[in-house]
Short mmCIF file of C-alpha atoms and ligand atoms in Angstrom, two decimals:
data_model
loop_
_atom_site.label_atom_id
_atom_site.label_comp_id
_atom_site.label_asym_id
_atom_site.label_seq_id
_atom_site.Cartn_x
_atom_site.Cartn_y
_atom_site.Cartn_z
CA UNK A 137 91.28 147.87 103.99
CA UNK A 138 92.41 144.30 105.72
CA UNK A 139 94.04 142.41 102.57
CA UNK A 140 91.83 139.81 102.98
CA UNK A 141 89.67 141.84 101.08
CA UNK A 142 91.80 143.35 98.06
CA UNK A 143 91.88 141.53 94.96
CA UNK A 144 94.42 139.50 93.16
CA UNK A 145 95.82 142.41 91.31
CA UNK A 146 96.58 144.37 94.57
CA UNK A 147 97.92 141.61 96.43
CA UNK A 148 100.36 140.83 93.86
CA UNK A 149 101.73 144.09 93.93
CA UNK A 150 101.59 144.79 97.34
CA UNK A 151 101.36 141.49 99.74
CA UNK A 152 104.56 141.00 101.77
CA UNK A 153 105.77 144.33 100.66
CA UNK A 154 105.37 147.40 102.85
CA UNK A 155 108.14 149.93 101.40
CA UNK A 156 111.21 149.55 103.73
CA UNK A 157 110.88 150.57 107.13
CA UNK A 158 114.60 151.93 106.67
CA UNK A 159 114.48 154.26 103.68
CA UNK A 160 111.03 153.96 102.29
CA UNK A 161 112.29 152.26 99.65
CA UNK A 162 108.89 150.88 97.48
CA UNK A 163 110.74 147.83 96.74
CA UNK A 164 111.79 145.60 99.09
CA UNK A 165 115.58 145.72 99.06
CA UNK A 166 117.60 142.77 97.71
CA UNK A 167 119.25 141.48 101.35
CA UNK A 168 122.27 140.40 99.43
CA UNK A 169 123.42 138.89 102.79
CA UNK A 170 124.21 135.22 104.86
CA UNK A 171 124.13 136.63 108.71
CA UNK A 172 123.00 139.31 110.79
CA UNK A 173 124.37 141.23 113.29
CA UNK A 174 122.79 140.03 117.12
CA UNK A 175 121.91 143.00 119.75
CA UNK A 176 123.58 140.95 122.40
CA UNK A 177 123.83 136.70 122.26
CA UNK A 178 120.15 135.98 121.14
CA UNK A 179 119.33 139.76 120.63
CA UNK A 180 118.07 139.33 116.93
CA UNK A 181 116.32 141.75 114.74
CA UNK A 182 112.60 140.55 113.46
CA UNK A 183 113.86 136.85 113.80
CA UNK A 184 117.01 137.04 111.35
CA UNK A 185 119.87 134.65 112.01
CA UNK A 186 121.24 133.59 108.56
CA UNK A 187 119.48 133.59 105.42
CA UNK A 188 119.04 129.80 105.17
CA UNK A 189 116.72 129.95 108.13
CA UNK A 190 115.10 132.90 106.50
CA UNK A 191 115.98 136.01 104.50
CA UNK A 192 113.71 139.25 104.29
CA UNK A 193 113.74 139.60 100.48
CA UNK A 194 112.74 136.09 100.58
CA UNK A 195 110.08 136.59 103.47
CA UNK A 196 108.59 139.52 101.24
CA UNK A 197 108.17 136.71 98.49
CA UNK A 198 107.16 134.21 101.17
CA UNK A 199 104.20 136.15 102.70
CA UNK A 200 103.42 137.34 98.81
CA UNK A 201 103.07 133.70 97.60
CA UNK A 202 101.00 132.62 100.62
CA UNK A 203 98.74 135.96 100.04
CA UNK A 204 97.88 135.52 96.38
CA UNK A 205 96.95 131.73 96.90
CA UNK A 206 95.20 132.13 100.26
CA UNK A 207 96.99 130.44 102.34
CA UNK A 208 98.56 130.35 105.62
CA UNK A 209 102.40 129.47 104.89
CA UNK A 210 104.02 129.92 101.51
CA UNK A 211 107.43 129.05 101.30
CA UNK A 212 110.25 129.50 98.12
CA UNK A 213 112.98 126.81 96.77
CA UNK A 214 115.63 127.12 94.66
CA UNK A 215 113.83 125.34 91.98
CA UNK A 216 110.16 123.89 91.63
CA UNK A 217 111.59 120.11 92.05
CA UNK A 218 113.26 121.59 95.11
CA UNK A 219 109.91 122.50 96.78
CA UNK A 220 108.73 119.20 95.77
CA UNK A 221 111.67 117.40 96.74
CA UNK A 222 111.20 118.72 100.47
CA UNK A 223 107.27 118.34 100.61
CA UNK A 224 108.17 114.96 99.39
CA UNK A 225 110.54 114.16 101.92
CA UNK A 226 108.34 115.68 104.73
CA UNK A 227 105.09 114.36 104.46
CA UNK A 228 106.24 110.64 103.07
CA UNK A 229 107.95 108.03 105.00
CA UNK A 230 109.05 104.42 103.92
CA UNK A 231 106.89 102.37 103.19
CA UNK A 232 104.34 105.00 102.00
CA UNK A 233 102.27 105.18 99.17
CA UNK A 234 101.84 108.36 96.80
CA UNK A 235 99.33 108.28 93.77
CA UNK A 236 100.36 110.41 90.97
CA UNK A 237 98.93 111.70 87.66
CA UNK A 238 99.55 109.85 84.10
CA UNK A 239 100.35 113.33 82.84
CA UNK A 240 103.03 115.24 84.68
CA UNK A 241 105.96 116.99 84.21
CA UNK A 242 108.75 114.51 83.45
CA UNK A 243 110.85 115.86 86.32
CA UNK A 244 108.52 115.31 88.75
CA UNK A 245 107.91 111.62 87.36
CA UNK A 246 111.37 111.49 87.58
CA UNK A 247 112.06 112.87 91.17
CA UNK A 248 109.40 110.48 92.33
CA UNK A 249 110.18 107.27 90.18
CA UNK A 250 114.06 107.16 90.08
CA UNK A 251 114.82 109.31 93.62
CA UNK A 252 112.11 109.23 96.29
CA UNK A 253 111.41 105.49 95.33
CA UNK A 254 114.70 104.53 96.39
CA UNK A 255 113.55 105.48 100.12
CA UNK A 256 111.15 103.06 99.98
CA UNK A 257 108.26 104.98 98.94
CA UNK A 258 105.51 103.36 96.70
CA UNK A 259 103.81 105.27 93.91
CA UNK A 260 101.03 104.45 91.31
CA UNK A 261 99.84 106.40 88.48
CA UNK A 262 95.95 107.17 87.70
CA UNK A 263 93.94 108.95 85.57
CA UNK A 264 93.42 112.05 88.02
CA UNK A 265 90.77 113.89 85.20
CA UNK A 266 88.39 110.86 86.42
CA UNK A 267 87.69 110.98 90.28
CA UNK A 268 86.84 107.13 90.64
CA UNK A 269 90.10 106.01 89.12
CA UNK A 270 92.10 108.15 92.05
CA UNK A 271 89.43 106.61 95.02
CA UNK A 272 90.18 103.12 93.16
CA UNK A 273 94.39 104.18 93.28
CA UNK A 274 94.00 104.69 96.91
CA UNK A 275 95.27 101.90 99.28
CA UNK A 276 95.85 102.20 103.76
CA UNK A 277 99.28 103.08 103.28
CA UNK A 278 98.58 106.12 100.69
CA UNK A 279 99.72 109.31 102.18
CA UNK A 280 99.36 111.60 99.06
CA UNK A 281 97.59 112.60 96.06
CA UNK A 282 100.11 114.67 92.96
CA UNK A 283 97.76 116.28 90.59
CA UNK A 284 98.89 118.44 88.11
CA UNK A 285 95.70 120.70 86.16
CA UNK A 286 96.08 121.30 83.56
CA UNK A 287 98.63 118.83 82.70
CA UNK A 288 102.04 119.12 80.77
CA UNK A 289 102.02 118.75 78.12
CA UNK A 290 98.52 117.32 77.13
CA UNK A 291 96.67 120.06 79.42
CA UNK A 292 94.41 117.15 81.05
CA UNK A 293 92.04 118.79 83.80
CA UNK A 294 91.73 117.17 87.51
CA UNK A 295 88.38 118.56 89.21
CA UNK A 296 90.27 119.64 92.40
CA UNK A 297 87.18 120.15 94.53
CA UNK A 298 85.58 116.30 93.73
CA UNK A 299 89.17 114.93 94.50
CA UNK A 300 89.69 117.16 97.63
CA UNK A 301 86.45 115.25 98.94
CA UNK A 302 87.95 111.92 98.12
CA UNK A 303 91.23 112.32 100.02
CA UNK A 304 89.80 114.56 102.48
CA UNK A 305 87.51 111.56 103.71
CA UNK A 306 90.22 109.00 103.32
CA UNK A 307 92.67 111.29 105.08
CA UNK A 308 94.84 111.80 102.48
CA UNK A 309 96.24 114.68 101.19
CA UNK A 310 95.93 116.41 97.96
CA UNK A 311 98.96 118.47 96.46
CA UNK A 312 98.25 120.45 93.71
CA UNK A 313 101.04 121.46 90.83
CA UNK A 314 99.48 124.89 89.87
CA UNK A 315 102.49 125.71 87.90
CA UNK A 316 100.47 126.16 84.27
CA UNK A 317 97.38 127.84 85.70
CA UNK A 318 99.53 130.23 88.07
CA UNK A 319 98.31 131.73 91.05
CA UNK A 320 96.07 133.94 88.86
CA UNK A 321 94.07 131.40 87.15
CA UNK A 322 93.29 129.18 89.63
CA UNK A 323 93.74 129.04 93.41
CA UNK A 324 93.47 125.43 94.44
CA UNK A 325 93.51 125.72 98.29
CA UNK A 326 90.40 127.24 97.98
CA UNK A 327 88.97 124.49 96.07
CA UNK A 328 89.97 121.94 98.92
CA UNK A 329 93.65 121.01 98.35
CA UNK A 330 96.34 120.92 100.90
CA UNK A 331 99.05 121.71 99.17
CA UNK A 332 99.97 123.88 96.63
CA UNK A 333 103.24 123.57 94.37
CA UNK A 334 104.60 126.05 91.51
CA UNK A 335 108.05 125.73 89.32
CA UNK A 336 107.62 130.03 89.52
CA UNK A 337 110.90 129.86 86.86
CA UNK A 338 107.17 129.48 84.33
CA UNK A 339 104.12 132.52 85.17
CA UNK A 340 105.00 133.81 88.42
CA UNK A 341 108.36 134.92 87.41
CA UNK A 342 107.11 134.92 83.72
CA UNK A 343 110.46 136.66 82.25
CA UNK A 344 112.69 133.19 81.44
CA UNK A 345 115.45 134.80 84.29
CA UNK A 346 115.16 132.93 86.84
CA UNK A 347 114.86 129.15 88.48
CA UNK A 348 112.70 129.17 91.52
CA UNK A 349 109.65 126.95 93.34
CA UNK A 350 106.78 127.36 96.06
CA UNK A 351 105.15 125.90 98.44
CA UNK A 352 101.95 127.20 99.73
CA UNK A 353 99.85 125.57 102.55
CA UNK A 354 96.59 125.75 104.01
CA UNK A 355 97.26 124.43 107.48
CA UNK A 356 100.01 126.10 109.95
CA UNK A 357 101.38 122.71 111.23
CA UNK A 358 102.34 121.42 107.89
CA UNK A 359 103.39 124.82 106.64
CA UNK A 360 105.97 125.04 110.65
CA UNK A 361 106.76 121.17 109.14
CA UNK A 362 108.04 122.24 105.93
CA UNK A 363 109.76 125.20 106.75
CA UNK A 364 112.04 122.88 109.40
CA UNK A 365 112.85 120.98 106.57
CA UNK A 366 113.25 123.80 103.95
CA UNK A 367 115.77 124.86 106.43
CA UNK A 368 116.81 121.21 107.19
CA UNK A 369 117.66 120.40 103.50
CA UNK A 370 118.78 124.20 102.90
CA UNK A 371 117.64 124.04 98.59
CA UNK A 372 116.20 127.85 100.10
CA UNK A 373 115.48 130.64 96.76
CA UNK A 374 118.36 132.76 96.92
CA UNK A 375 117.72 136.58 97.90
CA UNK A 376 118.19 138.31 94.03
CA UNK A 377 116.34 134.89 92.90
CA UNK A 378 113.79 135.76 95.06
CA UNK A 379 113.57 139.21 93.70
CA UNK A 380 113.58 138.57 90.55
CA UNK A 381 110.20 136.40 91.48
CA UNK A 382 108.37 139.39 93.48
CA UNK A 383 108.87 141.51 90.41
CA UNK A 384 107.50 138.93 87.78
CA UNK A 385 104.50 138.60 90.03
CA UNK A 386 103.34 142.30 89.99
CA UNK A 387 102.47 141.93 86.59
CA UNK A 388 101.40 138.30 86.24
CA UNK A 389 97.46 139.64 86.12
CA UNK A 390 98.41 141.64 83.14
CA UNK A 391 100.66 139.10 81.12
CA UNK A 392 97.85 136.50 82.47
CA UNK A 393 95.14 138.31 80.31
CA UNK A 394 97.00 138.47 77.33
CA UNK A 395 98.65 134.71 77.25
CA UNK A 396 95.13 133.26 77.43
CA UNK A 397 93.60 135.89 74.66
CA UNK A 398 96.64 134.62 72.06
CA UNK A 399 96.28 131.08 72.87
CA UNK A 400 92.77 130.98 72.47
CA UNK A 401 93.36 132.22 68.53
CA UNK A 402 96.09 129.88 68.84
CA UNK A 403 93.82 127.21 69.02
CA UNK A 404 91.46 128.38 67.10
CA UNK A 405 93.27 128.35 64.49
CA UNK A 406 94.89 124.73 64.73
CA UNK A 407 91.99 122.76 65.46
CA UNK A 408 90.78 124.31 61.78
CA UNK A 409 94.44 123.15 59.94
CA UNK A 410 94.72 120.38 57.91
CA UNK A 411 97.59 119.34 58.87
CA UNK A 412 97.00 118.89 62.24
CA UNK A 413 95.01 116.11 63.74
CA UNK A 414 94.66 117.05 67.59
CA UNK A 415 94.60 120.21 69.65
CA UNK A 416 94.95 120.32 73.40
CA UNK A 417 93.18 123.36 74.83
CA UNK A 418 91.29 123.33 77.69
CA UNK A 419 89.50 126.55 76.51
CA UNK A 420 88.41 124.63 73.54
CA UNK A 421 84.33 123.41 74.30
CA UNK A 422 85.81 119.92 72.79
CA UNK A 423 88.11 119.01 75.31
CA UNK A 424 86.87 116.78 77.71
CA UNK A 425 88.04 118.82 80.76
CA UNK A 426 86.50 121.92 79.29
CA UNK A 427 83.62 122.40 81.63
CA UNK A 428 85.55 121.88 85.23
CA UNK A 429 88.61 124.22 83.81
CA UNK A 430 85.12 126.83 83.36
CA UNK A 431 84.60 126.21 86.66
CA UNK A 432 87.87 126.17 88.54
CA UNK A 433 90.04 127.83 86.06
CA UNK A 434 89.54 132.36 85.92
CA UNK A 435 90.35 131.44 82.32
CA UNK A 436 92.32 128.78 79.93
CA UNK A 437 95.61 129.59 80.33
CA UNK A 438 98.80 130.28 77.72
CA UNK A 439 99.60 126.42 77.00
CA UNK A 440 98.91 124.98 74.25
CA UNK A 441 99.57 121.50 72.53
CA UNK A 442 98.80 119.53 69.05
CA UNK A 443 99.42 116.71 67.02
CA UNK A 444 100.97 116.92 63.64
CA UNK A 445 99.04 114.32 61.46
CA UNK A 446 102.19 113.11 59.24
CA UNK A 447 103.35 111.70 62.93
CA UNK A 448 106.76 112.39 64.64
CA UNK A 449 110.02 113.59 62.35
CA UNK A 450 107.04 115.81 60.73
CA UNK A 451 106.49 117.35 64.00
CA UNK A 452 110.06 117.66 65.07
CA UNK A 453 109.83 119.86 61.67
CA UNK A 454 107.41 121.99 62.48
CA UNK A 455 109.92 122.61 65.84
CA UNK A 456 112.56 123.35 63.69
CA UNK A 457 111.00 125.71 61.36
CA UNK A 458 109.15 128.03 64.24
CA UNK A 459 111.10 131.36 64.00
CA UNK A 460 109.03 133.88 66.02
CA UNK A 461 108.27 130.57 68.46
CA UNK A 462 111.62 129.84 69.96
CA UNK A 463 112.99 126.36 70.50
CA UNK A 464 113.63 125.60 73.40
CA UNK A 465 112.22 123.73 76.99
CA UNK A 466 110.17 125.55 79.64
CA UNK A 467 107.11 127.84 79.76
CA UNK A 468 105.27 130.30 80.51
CA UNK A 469 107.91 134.08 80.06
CA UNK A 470 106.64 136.60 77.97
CA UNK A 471 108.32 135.20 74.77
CA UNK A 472 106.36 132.41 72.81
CA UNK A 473 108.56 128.81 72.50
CA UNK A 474 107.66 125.90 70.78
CA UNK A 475 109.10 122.12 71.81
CA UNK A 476 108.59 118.44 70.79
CA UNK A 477 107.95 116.67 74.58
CA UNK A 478 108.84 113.51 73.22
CA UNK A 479 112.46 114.24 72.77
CA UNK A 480 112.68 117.16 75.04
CA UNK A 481 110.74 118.09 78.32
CA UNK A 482 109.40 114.76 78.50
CA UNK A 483 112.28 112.28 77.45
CA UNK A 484 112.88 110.80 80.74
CA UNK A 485 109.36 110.11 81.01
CA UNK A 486 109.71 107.53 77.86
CA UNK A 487 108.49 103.90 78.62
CA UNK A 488 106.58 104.89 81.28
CA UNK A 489 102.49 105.32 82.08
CA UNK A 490 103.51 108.84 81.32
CA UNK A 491 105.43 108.52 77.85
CA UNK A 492 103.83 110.97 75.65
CA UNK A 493 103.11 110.63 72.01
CA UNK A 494 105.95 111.17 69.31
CA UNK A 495 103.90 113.63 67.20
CA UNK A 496 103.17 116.15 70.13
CA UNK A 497 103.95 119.58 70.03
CA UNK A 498 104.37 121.80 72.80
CA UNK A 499 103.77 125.65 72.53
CA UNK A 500 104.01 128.02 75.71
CA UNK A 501 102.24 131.05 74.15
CA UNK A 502 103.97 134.13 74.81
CA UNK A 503 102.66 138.03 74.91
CA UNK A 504 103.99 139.13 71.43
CA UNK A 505 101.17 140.31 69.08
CA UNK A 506 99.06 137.26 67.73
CA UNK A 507 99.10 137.91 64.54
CA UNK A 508 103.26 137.23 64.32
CA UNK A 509 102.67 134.21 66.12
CA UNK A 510 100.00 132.87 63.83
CA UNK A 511 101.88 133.67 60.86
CA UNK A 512 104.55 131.86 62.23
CA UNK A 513 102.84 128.92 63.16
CA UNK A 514 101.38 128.89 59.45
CA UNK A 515 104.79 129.11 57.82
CA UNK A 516 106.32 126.13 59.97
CA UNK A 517 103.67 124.03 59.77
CA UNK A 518 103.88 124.56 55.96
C1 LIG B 794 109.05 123.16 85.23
C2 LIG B 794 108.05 122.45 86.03
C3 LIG B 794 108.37 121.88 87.28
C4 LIG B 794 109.79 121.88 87.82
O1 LIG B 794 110.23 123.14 88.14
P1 LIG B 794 111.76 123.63 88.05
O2 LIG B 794 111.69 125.05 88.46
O3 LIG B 794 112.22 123.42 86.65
O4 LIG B 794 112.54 122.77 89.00
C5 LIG B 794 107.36 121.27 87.98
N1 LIG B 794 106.10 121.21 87.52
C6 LIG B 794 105.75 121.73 86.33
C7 LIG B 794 104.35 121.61 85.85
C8 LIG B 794 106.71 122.35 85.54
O5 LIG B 794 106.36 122.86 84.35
#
């Protein structure tokens, strides 16, 4: 069977990963190593020199990643604003132009607005959920369109396949931050993009041990482009890193399935409190991206975020109170955390096109039984 045809749940266990040629070994060995030993000056084995260049545990990843989002290339950073900061730096030059979403993850905002703009790149923000606002965003000099679906934190949905025909025709290309769908929900390369990014510290590892990013690319020139500079720049995922990765991603289908069931009740339930006056769910048939998240998403994902009605300190409350919902930034490991965005993942993002609003709530909905989270989220919203 070529693995072109296996599904998602085989790849992720077995793309990249033949059982060591060495001992048999089922899991790729951690190559806890910087250099290899040449056969002669030149004489290397499979292509290893020194793990910046490229490191087998991280090659196992590598060829995983790229498998599980169909791609040709995949490539893995020390951190998901790593992998951003090189496709950043390989695909943009001064003087271009980058449109970007008006609801991102403040480090990317960040990375883009206070770092890459001092190069003399341009960027402007647009509503990507509405397809004429990014062709009206687009000037001669734009190189790149960031979308981020859903969004973080208000879980905004970009149709990927009616942009991917915009920037296609205007030869532009279309990077995708697939970071809260994972590779399991959604597979955006498919749907037209050129580039897809992950921060795979949230799903793909999906145990809160580890920092790591991806790139994964469609095309082979761009994906030889980036991995010069991944070497270039050197921010490479480390070999145990990289591990650690591989082994979250066996069971992403599984911990997939369940995150979405207990977010959906999550939901559910808030829409129908009192004391909350918005819910952001893309599963819910009210939100407006509901019907292109039915039709690019395999389901609605484990992110969830509301509005407490009695505005901001009463929603830092609810933060505080959250027991079984732990407080503290990031997303998407098996254990359920609650944040305010406002003051937390998002504060550098204040003042900005992409400030969010003070009475947000954040929850990354873990795998624990739904009935302890509900009960929790009852008791701290009082
Ligand atoms: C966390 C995150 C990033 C950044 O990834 P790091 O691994 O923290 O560097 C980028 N995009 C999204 C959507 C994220 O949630």
């Amino acid at each position: 069977m070529n693995e072109r045809s296996q599904h998602f749940e085989t790849l992720a266990i077995h793309a990249g990963q033949e059982p060591d040629a060495a001992t048999g070994a089922v899991v790729p060995p951690i190559h806890q190593v910087s250099t290899y030993k040449q056969d002669g000056v030149g004489g290397l084995r499979g292509g290893y020199e020194y793990s910046r260049s490229a490191n087998p545990t991280r090659t196992a990843l590598e060829e995983n990643l790229a498998a599980l989002e169909g791609g040709r290339r995949g490539l893995a950073f020390a951190s998901g604003l790593a992998a951003e900061d090189c496709l950043l730096r390989t695909v943009l030059s001064p003087g271009d132009h980058l449109v970007i979403p008006n609801d991102a993850y403040g480090g990317t905002f960040r990375l883009i607005a206070k770092v890459v703009e001092r190069w003399g790149v341009t960027w402007s923000v647009a509503d990507t959920s509405d397809p004429a606002a990014v062709r009206a965003a687009l000037r001669p000099e734009t190189r790149m369109v960031w979308v981020e679906t859903p969004s973080n934190p208000l879980l905004g949905i970009s149709d990927i396949a009616a942009l991917a025909d915009i920037t296609r025709s205007a030869g532009v290309r279309l990077v995708v931050d697939n970071t809260f769908a994972s590779s399991y929900l959604q597979q955006p390369l498919a749907l037209g993009a050129d580039v897809v990014v992950h921060s795979t510290t949230k799903y793909m590892g999906g145990h809160s041990d580890v920092v790591g990013g991806a790139l994964v690319v469609a095309d082979s020139a761009l994906g030889e482009e980036l991995a010069y500079h991944q070497n270039a720049m050197g921010a490479i995922a480390g070999p145990f890193d990289a591990w650690l990765v591989m082994r979250g991603i066996k069971t992403l289908a599984v911990r997939m399935g369940r995150h979405c069931a207990n977010a959906a009740r999550i939901a559910e339930m808030l829409v129908a409190h009192p004391k909350v006056s918005a819910v952001h769910y893309p599963g819910l048939p009210s939100h407006p991206g509901h019907e292109v998240a039915a039709k690019q998403m395999r389901d609605f994902g484990g992110m969830v975020s509301f509005r407490v009605a009695a505005g901001e300190e009463a929603a830092v409350a609810v933060c505080d109170r959250a027991k079984v919902f732990t407080l503290g930034e990031s997303l998407g490991g098996v254990e359920s955390l609650i944040e305010h965005p406002g003051r937390m993942t998002h504060a550098s993002a204040a003042g900005s096109a992409l400030e969010v609003p003070g009475d947000l709530v954040r929850l990354s909905v873990g795998i624990e039984a739904a009935d302890d989270l509900l009960a929790d989220l009852t008791d701290a919203l009082g």
